[in-house]
Coordinates of C-alpha atoms and ligand atoms in Angstrom, one line a residue:
X115 CA -18.1 0.8 31.3
X116 CA -16.6 4.0 30.0
X117 CA -13.6 4.5 27.6
X118 CA -11.8 7.6 26.5
X119 CA -10.5 8.4 23.0
X120 CA -8.0 11.2 22.4
X121 CA -7.2 12.4 18.9
X122 CA -5.0 15.2 17.9
X123 CA -3.7 16.8 14.8
X124 CA 0.0 16.7 14.9
X125 CA 3.2 15.1 13.8
X126 CA 3.8 11.6 15.3
X127 CA 7.6 12.2 15.1
X128 CA 6.9 14.2 18.3
X129 CA 4.4 12.5 20.6
X130 CA 5.1 14.7 23.6
X131 CA 1.4 14.9 24.2
X132 CA 1.6 11.3 25.2
X133 CA 3.1 10.4 28.5
X134 CA 6.0 7.9 28.9
X135 CA 4.9 4.3 29.5
X136 CA 1.2 5.2 29.1
X137 CA 0.2 2.9 26.2
X138 CA -0.2 -0.9 26.3
X139 CA -0.7 -1.5 22.6
X140 CA 0.1 0.2 19.3
X141 CA -1.9 -0.7 16.2
X142 CA -1.0 1.3 13.1
X143 CA -0.3 1.5 9.4
X144 CA 2.3 4.1 8.3
X145 CA 2.5 5.7 4.9
X146 CA 4.4 3.0 2.9
X147 CA 7.8 4.2 1.7
X148 CA 8.3 4.1 -2.1
X149 CA 4.5 3.9 -2.8
X150 CA 3.9 6.9 -5.0
X151 CA 0.8 8.1 -3.2
X152 CA 3.0 9.1 -0.2
X153 CA 5.9 10.8 -2.1
X154 CA 4.6 14.3 -1.5
X155 CA 3.9 13.6 2.2
X156 CA 7.4 12.2 2.7
X157 CA 8.9 15.1 0.8
X158 CA 7.1 17.6 3.1
X159 CA 8.7 15.8 6.0
X160 CA 12.2 15.9 4.4
X161 CA 12.7 17.7 1.1
X162 CA 15.8 15.6 0.5
X163 CA 13.4 12.8 -0.3
X164 CA 12.0 14.6 -3.3
X165 CA 15.5 15.4 -4.4
X166 CA 16.6 11.8 -4.2
X167 CA 13.5 10.7 -6.3
X168 CA 14.2 13.4 -8.9
X169 CA 17.8 12.3 -9.1
X170 CA 16.6 8.7 -9.7
X171 CA 18.2 7.4 -6.5
X172 CA 15.6 5.0 -5.2
X173 CA 17.8 3.5 -2.6
X174 CA 18.5 6.9 -1.0
X175 CA 14.8 7.9 -1.1
X176 CA 13.8 4.6 0.5
X177 CA 16.3 5.1 3.3
X178 CA 15.4 8.7 3.9
X179 CA 11.6 7.9 4.0
X180 CA 12.3 5.2 6.6
X181 CA 14.5 7.7 8.6
X182 CA 11.3 9.7 9.1
X183 CA 9.4 6.6 10.3
X184 CA 12.3 5.8 12.6
X185 CA 11.6 8.9 14.5
X186 CA 8.0 7.7 15.2
X187 CA 9.3 4.3 16.2
X188 CA 11.5 6.1 18.8
X189 CA 8.4 7.7 20.2
X190 CA 6.6 4.4 20.4
X191 CA 9.5 2.9 22.4
X192 CA 9.1 5.8 24.9
X193 CA 5.3 5.7 25.3
X194 CA 4.8 1.9 25.4
X195 CA 4.8 0.1 28.7
X196 CA 7.3 -2.7 29.3
X197 CA 5.9 -5.8 27.7
X198 CA 3.6 -3.7 25.5
X199 CA 3.0 -4.7 22.0
X200 CA 3.3 -2.9 18.7
X201 CA 1.5 -4.2 15.6
X202 CA 2.7 -2.5 12.4
X203 CA 0.7 -3.1 9.2
X204 CA 3.1 -2.5 6.2
X205 CA 3.4 -3.6 2.6
X206 CA 6.5 -3.7 0.4
X207 CA 6.7 -1.5 -2.7
X208 CA 7.5 -2.3 -6.2
X209 CA 8.7 0.6 -8.3
X210 CA 10.7 1.6 -11.3
X211 CA 13.1 4.5 -10.5
X212 CA 15.3 5.7 -13.3
X213 CA 14.1 2.8 -15.5
X214 CA 15.3 0.3 -12.9
X215 CA 12.5 -2.0 -11.4
X216 CA 12.9 -3.5 -8.0
X217 CA 11.1 -4.3 -4.8
X218 CA 11.6 -2.0 -1.8
X219 CA 11.3 -4.3 1.3
X220 CA 9.5 -2.0 3.8
X221 CA 8.7 -4.9 6.1
X222 CA 12.4 -5.9 6.5
X223 CA 13.5 -2.3 7.1
X224 CA 10.8 -1.7 9.7
X225 CA 11.6 -5.0 11.4
X226 CA 15.3 -4.1 11.8
X227 CA 14.3 -0.6 13.0
X228 CA 12.3 -2.1 15.9
X229 CA 15.0 -4.6 16.7
X230 CA 17.6 -1.8 16.9
X231 CA 15.3 -0.1 19.4
X232 CA 15.3 -3.2 21.7
X233 CA 11.9 -4.6 20.7
X234 CA 11.6 -8.4 20.4
X235 CA 10.0 -9.4 17.1
X236 CA 7.1 -11.9 17.6
X237 CA 5.6 -14.1 14.8
X238 CA 4.0 -11.9 12.2
X239 CA 0.9 -12.2 10.1
X240 CA 0.6 -12.1 6.3
X241 CA -2.6 -10.4 5.4
X242 CA -3.5 -11.6 1.9
X243 CA -5.6 -9.0 0.1
X244 CA -8.3 -10.2 -2.3
X245 CA -7.0 -9.8 -5.9
X246 CA -9.4 -10.6 -8.6
X247 CA -8.3 -8.4 -11.4
X248 CA -6.9 -10.0 -14.5
X249 CA -5.1 -6.7 -15.2
X250 CA -2.7 -7.4 -12.3
X251 CA -0.5 -9.5 -14.6
X252 CA -0.5 -6.9 -17.4
X253 CA 2.9 -6.3 -18.8
X254 CA 4.3 -9.6 -17.5
X255 CA 3.6 -11.5 -20.8
X256 CA 4.0 -15.2 -21.2
X257 CA 7.6 -15.4 -22.1
X258 CA 10.4 -16.0 -19.4
X259 CA 12.4 -14.8 -17.7
X260 CA 11.5 -11.1 -17.2
X261 CA 8.1 -11.1 -15.5
X262 CA 7.5 -10.2 -11.9
X263 CA 5.4 -11.8 -9.2
X264 CA 2.5 -9.6 -8.1
X265 CA 2.5 -8.4 -4.5
X266 CA -0.8 -9.5 -3.0
X267 CA -0.1 -9.5 0.7
X268 CA 0.9 -7.1 3.4
X269 CA 2.6 -7.8 6.7
X270 CA 1.4 -7.2 10.2
X271 CA 4.6 -7.1 12.1
X272 CA 4.3 -7.7 15.8
X273 CA 6.9 -6.6 18.4
X274 CA 7.1 -6.7 22.2
X275 CA 8.9 -4.0 24.1
X276 CA 11.5 -5.3 26.5
X277 CA 12.1 -9.0 27.2
X278 CA 9.3 -9.6 29.6
X279 CA 5.6 -10.3 29.1
X280 CA 3.2 -8.0 30.9
X281 CA 2.0 -9.2 34.3
X282 CA -1.5 -8.9 35.8
X283 CA -2.7 -9.6 39.3
X284 CA -4.0 -13.2 39.6
X285 CA -7.5 -13.7 38.2
X286 CA -7.6 -10.1 36.9
X287 CA -11.2 -9.6 35.7
X288 CA -10.2 -7.1 33.0
X289 CA -8.0 -9.7 31.4
X290 CA -10.3 -12.8 31.7
X291 CA -13.4 -10.9 30.6
X292 CA -11.4 -9.8 27.5
X293 CA -10.9 -13.5 26.5
X294 CA -11.7 -14.6 23.0
X295 CA -13.4 -17.8 22.0
X296 CA -11.3 -20.9 21.3
X297 CA -12.4 -21.0 17.7
X298 CA -11.5 -17.3 17.3
X299 CA -8.1 -18.0 18.7
X300 CA -7.6 -20.7 16.0
X301 CA -8.5 -18.2 13.2
X302 CA -6.9 -15.0 14.6
X303 CA -3.6 -16.6 15.6
X304 CA -3.1 -18.1 12.2
X305 CA -0.1 -16.5 10.4
X306 CA -2.1 -15.9 7.1
X307 CA -5.2 -13.9 7.1
X308 CA -7.5 -14.1 4.0
X309 CA -10.9 -12.5 3.3
X310 CA -10.5 -10.2 6.2
X311 CA -12.5 -7.4 4.6
X312 CA -15.7 -9.5 4.5
X313 CA -15.5 -10.5 8.2
X314 CA -17.2 -7.5 9.9
X315 CA -19.6 -5.0 8.7
X316 CA -17.5 -2.3 6.9
X317 CA -17.9 1.4 7.2
X318 CA -19.2 3.1 4.2
X319 CA -16.4 3.4 1.7
X320 CA -15.7 6.9 0.6
X321 CA -13.1 8.8 -1.3
X322 CA -11.4 9.8 2.0
X323 CA -10.9 6.2 3.0
X324 CA -9.3 5.6 -0.4
X325 CA -7.1 8.6 0.0
X326 CA -6.0 7.6 3.4
X327 CA -5.4 4.0 2.5
X328 CA -7.6 2.9 5.4
X329 CA -7.4 -0.7 6.5
X330 CA -10.6 -2.7 7.1
X331 CA -12.0 -2.5 10.7
X332 CA -11.4 -6.2 11.2
X333 CA -7.7 -5.7 11.2
X334 CA -7.3 -3.4 14.2
X335 CA -10.3 -5.0 15.9
X336 CA -8.7 -8.5 15.9
X337 CA -5.3 -7.1 16.9
X338 CA -6.8 -5.2 19.8
X339 CA -8.7 -8.3 21.0
X340 CA -5.6 -10.4 20.6
X341 CA -3.0 -8.1 22.3
X342 CA -4.8 -6.0 24.9
X343 CA -7.1 -6.3 27.9
X344 CA -10.0 -4.1 29.0
X345 CA -8.9 -0.7 30.5
X346 CA -5.8 -0.8 28.2
X347 CA -5.0 2.1 25.9
X348 CA -4.3 1.6 22.2
X349 CA -2.3 4.2 20.2
X350 CA -2.4 4.8 16.5
X351 CA 0.3 7.4 15.5
X352 CA -0.9 7.3 11.8
X353 CA -4.5 7.7 12.5
X354 CA -5.9 8.4 9.0
X355 CA -9.7 8.0 9.1
X356 CA -9.6 6.7 12.7
X357 CA -10.3 3.0 12.0
X358 CA -8.2 2.1 15.0
X359 CA -10.2 4.3 17.3
X360 CA -13.5 2.9 15.9
X361 CA -12.1 -0.6 16.6
X362 CA -11.0 0.3 20.1
X363 CA -14.5 1.7 20.8
X364 CA -16.1 -1.5 19.5
X365 CA -13.6 -3.6 21.6
X366 CA -14.1 -1.5 24.8
X367 CA -10.5 -0.2 25.0
X368 CA -9.2 3.4 25.4
X369 CA -7.4 4.9 22.5
X370 CA -5.1 7.8 21.3
X371 CA -4.6 8.9 17.7
X372 CA -2.3 11.4 16.0
X373 CA -2.8 12.5 12.4
X374 CA -1.0 15.1 10.3
X375 CA -4.0 16.0 8.1
X376 CA -6.7 17.9 9.9
X377 CA -9.3 17.0 7.2
X378 CA -9.4 13.4 8.4
X379 CA -10.5 14.4 11.9
X380 CA -13.3 16.6 10.6
X381 CA -15.1 13.7 8.9
X382 CA -14.7 11.3 11.8
X383 CA -17.8 12.6 13.6
X384 CA -19.9 11.2 10.7
X385 CA -18.8 7.7 11.5
X386 CA -19.7 8.1 15.2
X387 CA -23.4 8.3 14.5
X388 CA -23.1 4.7 13.1
X389 CA -20.9 3.5 16.0
X390 CA -23.5 2.1 18.5
X391 CA -25.1 0.0 15.7
X392 CA -21.7 -1.0 14.4
X393 CA -20.4 -2.1 17.8
X394 CA -23.6 -4.1 18.4
X395 CA -23.2 -5.7 15.1
X396 CA -19.5 -6.6 15.7
X397 CA -20.2 -8.1 19.1
X398 CA -23.4 -10.0 17.9
X399 CA -21.5 -11.4 14.9
X400 CA -19.0 -12.9 17.3
X401 CA -21.6 -14.4 19.6
X402 CA -23.7 -15.7 16.7
X403 CA -20.6 -17.3 15.1
X404 CA -19.8 -18.9 18.4
X405 CA -23.3 -20.4 18.6
X406 CA -22.9 -21.7 15.0
X407 CA -19.6 -23.2 16.1
X408 CA -21.3 -24.9 19.1
X409 CA -24.0 -26.3 16.8
X410 CA -21.4 -27.8 14.4
X411 CA -19.4 -29.2 17.3
X412 CA -22.5 -30.9 18.8
X413 CA -23.5 -32.3 15.4
X414 CA -20.1 -33.8 15.2
X415 CA -20.7 -35.5 18.5
X416 CA -18.1 -33.5 20.4
X417 CA -18.8 -32.2 23.8
X418 CA -18.1 -28.8 25.3
X419 CA -17.3 -29.0 28.9
X420 CA -17.7 -25.4 30.2
X421 CA -20.5 -22.8 30.4
X422 CA -19.9 -19.1 29.8
X423 CA -20.9 -17.1 32.8
X424 CA -22.4 -14.1 31.0
X425 CA -23.9 -15.9 28.0
X426 CA -26.1 -19.0 27.7
X427 CA -23.6 -20.9 25.7
X428 CA -21.0 -23.6 26.3
X429 CA -17.3 -22.9 25.6
X430 CA -14.4 -25.2 25.0
X431 CA -12.0 -24.1 27.7
X432 CA -12.1 -22.8 31.3
X433 CA -10.3 -19.7 30.1
X434 CA -13.3 -18.6 28.1
X435 CA -15.9 -18.8 30.9
X436 CA -15.7 -15.1 31.9
X437 CA -15.7 -13.7 28.4
X438 CA -17.8 -10.5 28.2
X439 CA -18.5 -8.3 25.2
X440 CA -19.6 -4.7 25.4
X441 CA -21.5 -2.5 23.0
X442 CA -21.2 1.3 22.7
X443 CA -24.5 3.0 23.7
X444 CA -23.3 6.6 23.3
X445 CA -20.3 8.6 22.2
X446 CA -19.9 12.1 23.8
X447 CA -17.5 14.8 22.6
X448 CA -14.9 15.9 25.1
X449 CA -12.3 18.7 25.1
X450 CA -9.6 16.5 23.5
X451 CA -11.6 13.7 21.9
X452 CA -14.5 11.4 22.9
X453 CA -15.9 9.5 25.8
X454 CA -17.7 6.3 24.9
X455 CA -20.4 4.7 27.2
X456 CA -20.6 0.9 26.9
X457 CA -23.2 -1.6 28.1
X458 CA -22.8 -5.4 28.3
X459 CA -23.8 -6.9 25.0
X460 CA -26.4 -9.6 24.8
X461 CA -27.9 -11.5 21.9
X462 CA -31.5 -10.9 23.1
Ligands
SAM263 C1 -1.7 4.4 5.7 S1 -2.5 5.8 6.4 C2 -3.3 5.2 7.8 C3 -4.8 4.8 7.5 C4 -5.5 4.4 8.8 N1 -5.0 3.1 9.3 C5 -7.0 4.3 8.4 O1 -7.6 3.2 8.6 O2 -7.6 5.3 8.0 C6 -1.2 6.8 7.0 C7 -1.7 8.1 7.7 O3 -0.6 8.6 8.4 C8 -0.6 10.0 8.3 N2 0.7 10.5 8.6 C9 1.8 10.4 7.8 N3 2.9 10.9 8.4 C10 2.5 11.3 9.6 C11 3.2 11.9 10.8 N4 4.5 12.1 10.7 N5 2.4 12.2 11.9 C12 1.1 11.9 11.9 N6 0.4 11.3 10.9 C13 1.1 11.1 9.7 C14 -1.1 10.3 6.9 O4 -1.7 11.6 6.7 C15 -2.2 9.1 6.7 O5 -3.4 9.6 7.1

């Protein structure tokens, strides 16, 4: 199998390099409005944002930042196929502006922006980030009533374009081979995700990942497996360090990424050297976990009725029989991105 991965330096408010109805899934995390690390970026996009912050008008700054994101959401509406899915990872912001503390509900604003564009909201996921610092409660004291709850979760908002689900030809291999295991379904389709960072081998953390607010590979990898089939194309308009593209390569899907800051693209090649090993590890972890699940199930005296066609393992449902995982064997530079060669993954 071969997949293609286009990446370009550019402003996602204009995705004219991406054709209408050419993307089946969007997985992305925008710069979060009213989080200070993104103030300069938003002010570059619209200088009125800096003016509003300087004037202490948090509400106007919040709205003006979202107006910039809205232009990207317009583009997503254009490039997604009917029935295509958009998964938006976003956190709310707490901030004092002009001595007034409040929460800025980014998730609610993004949700209404997508509804206004005709998307149907689907059940979302709360991603609970590990928080082990005692310092997080600093300043809240022990005396009521003026302390604030600490935000320890982000949202993964999920939307479908148009009213209809995507249709496939009956028995479409590219869909059935992209099946996930029953026990994965039970974890992935839960509405609260915890300990996501520890799930898959992480890429080396570096200053750049910090500066880009990169999400863990597990987040886009799960979403891609949950909401796309083989041969589909996944778009990330806020590409950052390219975690979505790495996840798409591991999952055997095509991808497109747009990123304002050229510096992020320059370091991406370093990660590609690790990609074949990473993708094998991701796939093997899934297969090994499935075997452990089978062991536990047998020990509990429960039977598994079906056999997987491509792996020597039983599965719980008929829908899992054709499941097939791929590992990247090589990534080749192309004129506008990369081509990844994949081989079927085995445990041997
Ligand atoms: C939260 S980060 C995304 C991090 C990414 N998910 C990762 O794992 O590395 C948001 C990214 O969007 C980029 N960005 C912000 N506004 C943009 C725009 N209008 N067009 C393209 N990229 C933009 C920022 O430079 C930043 O890298």
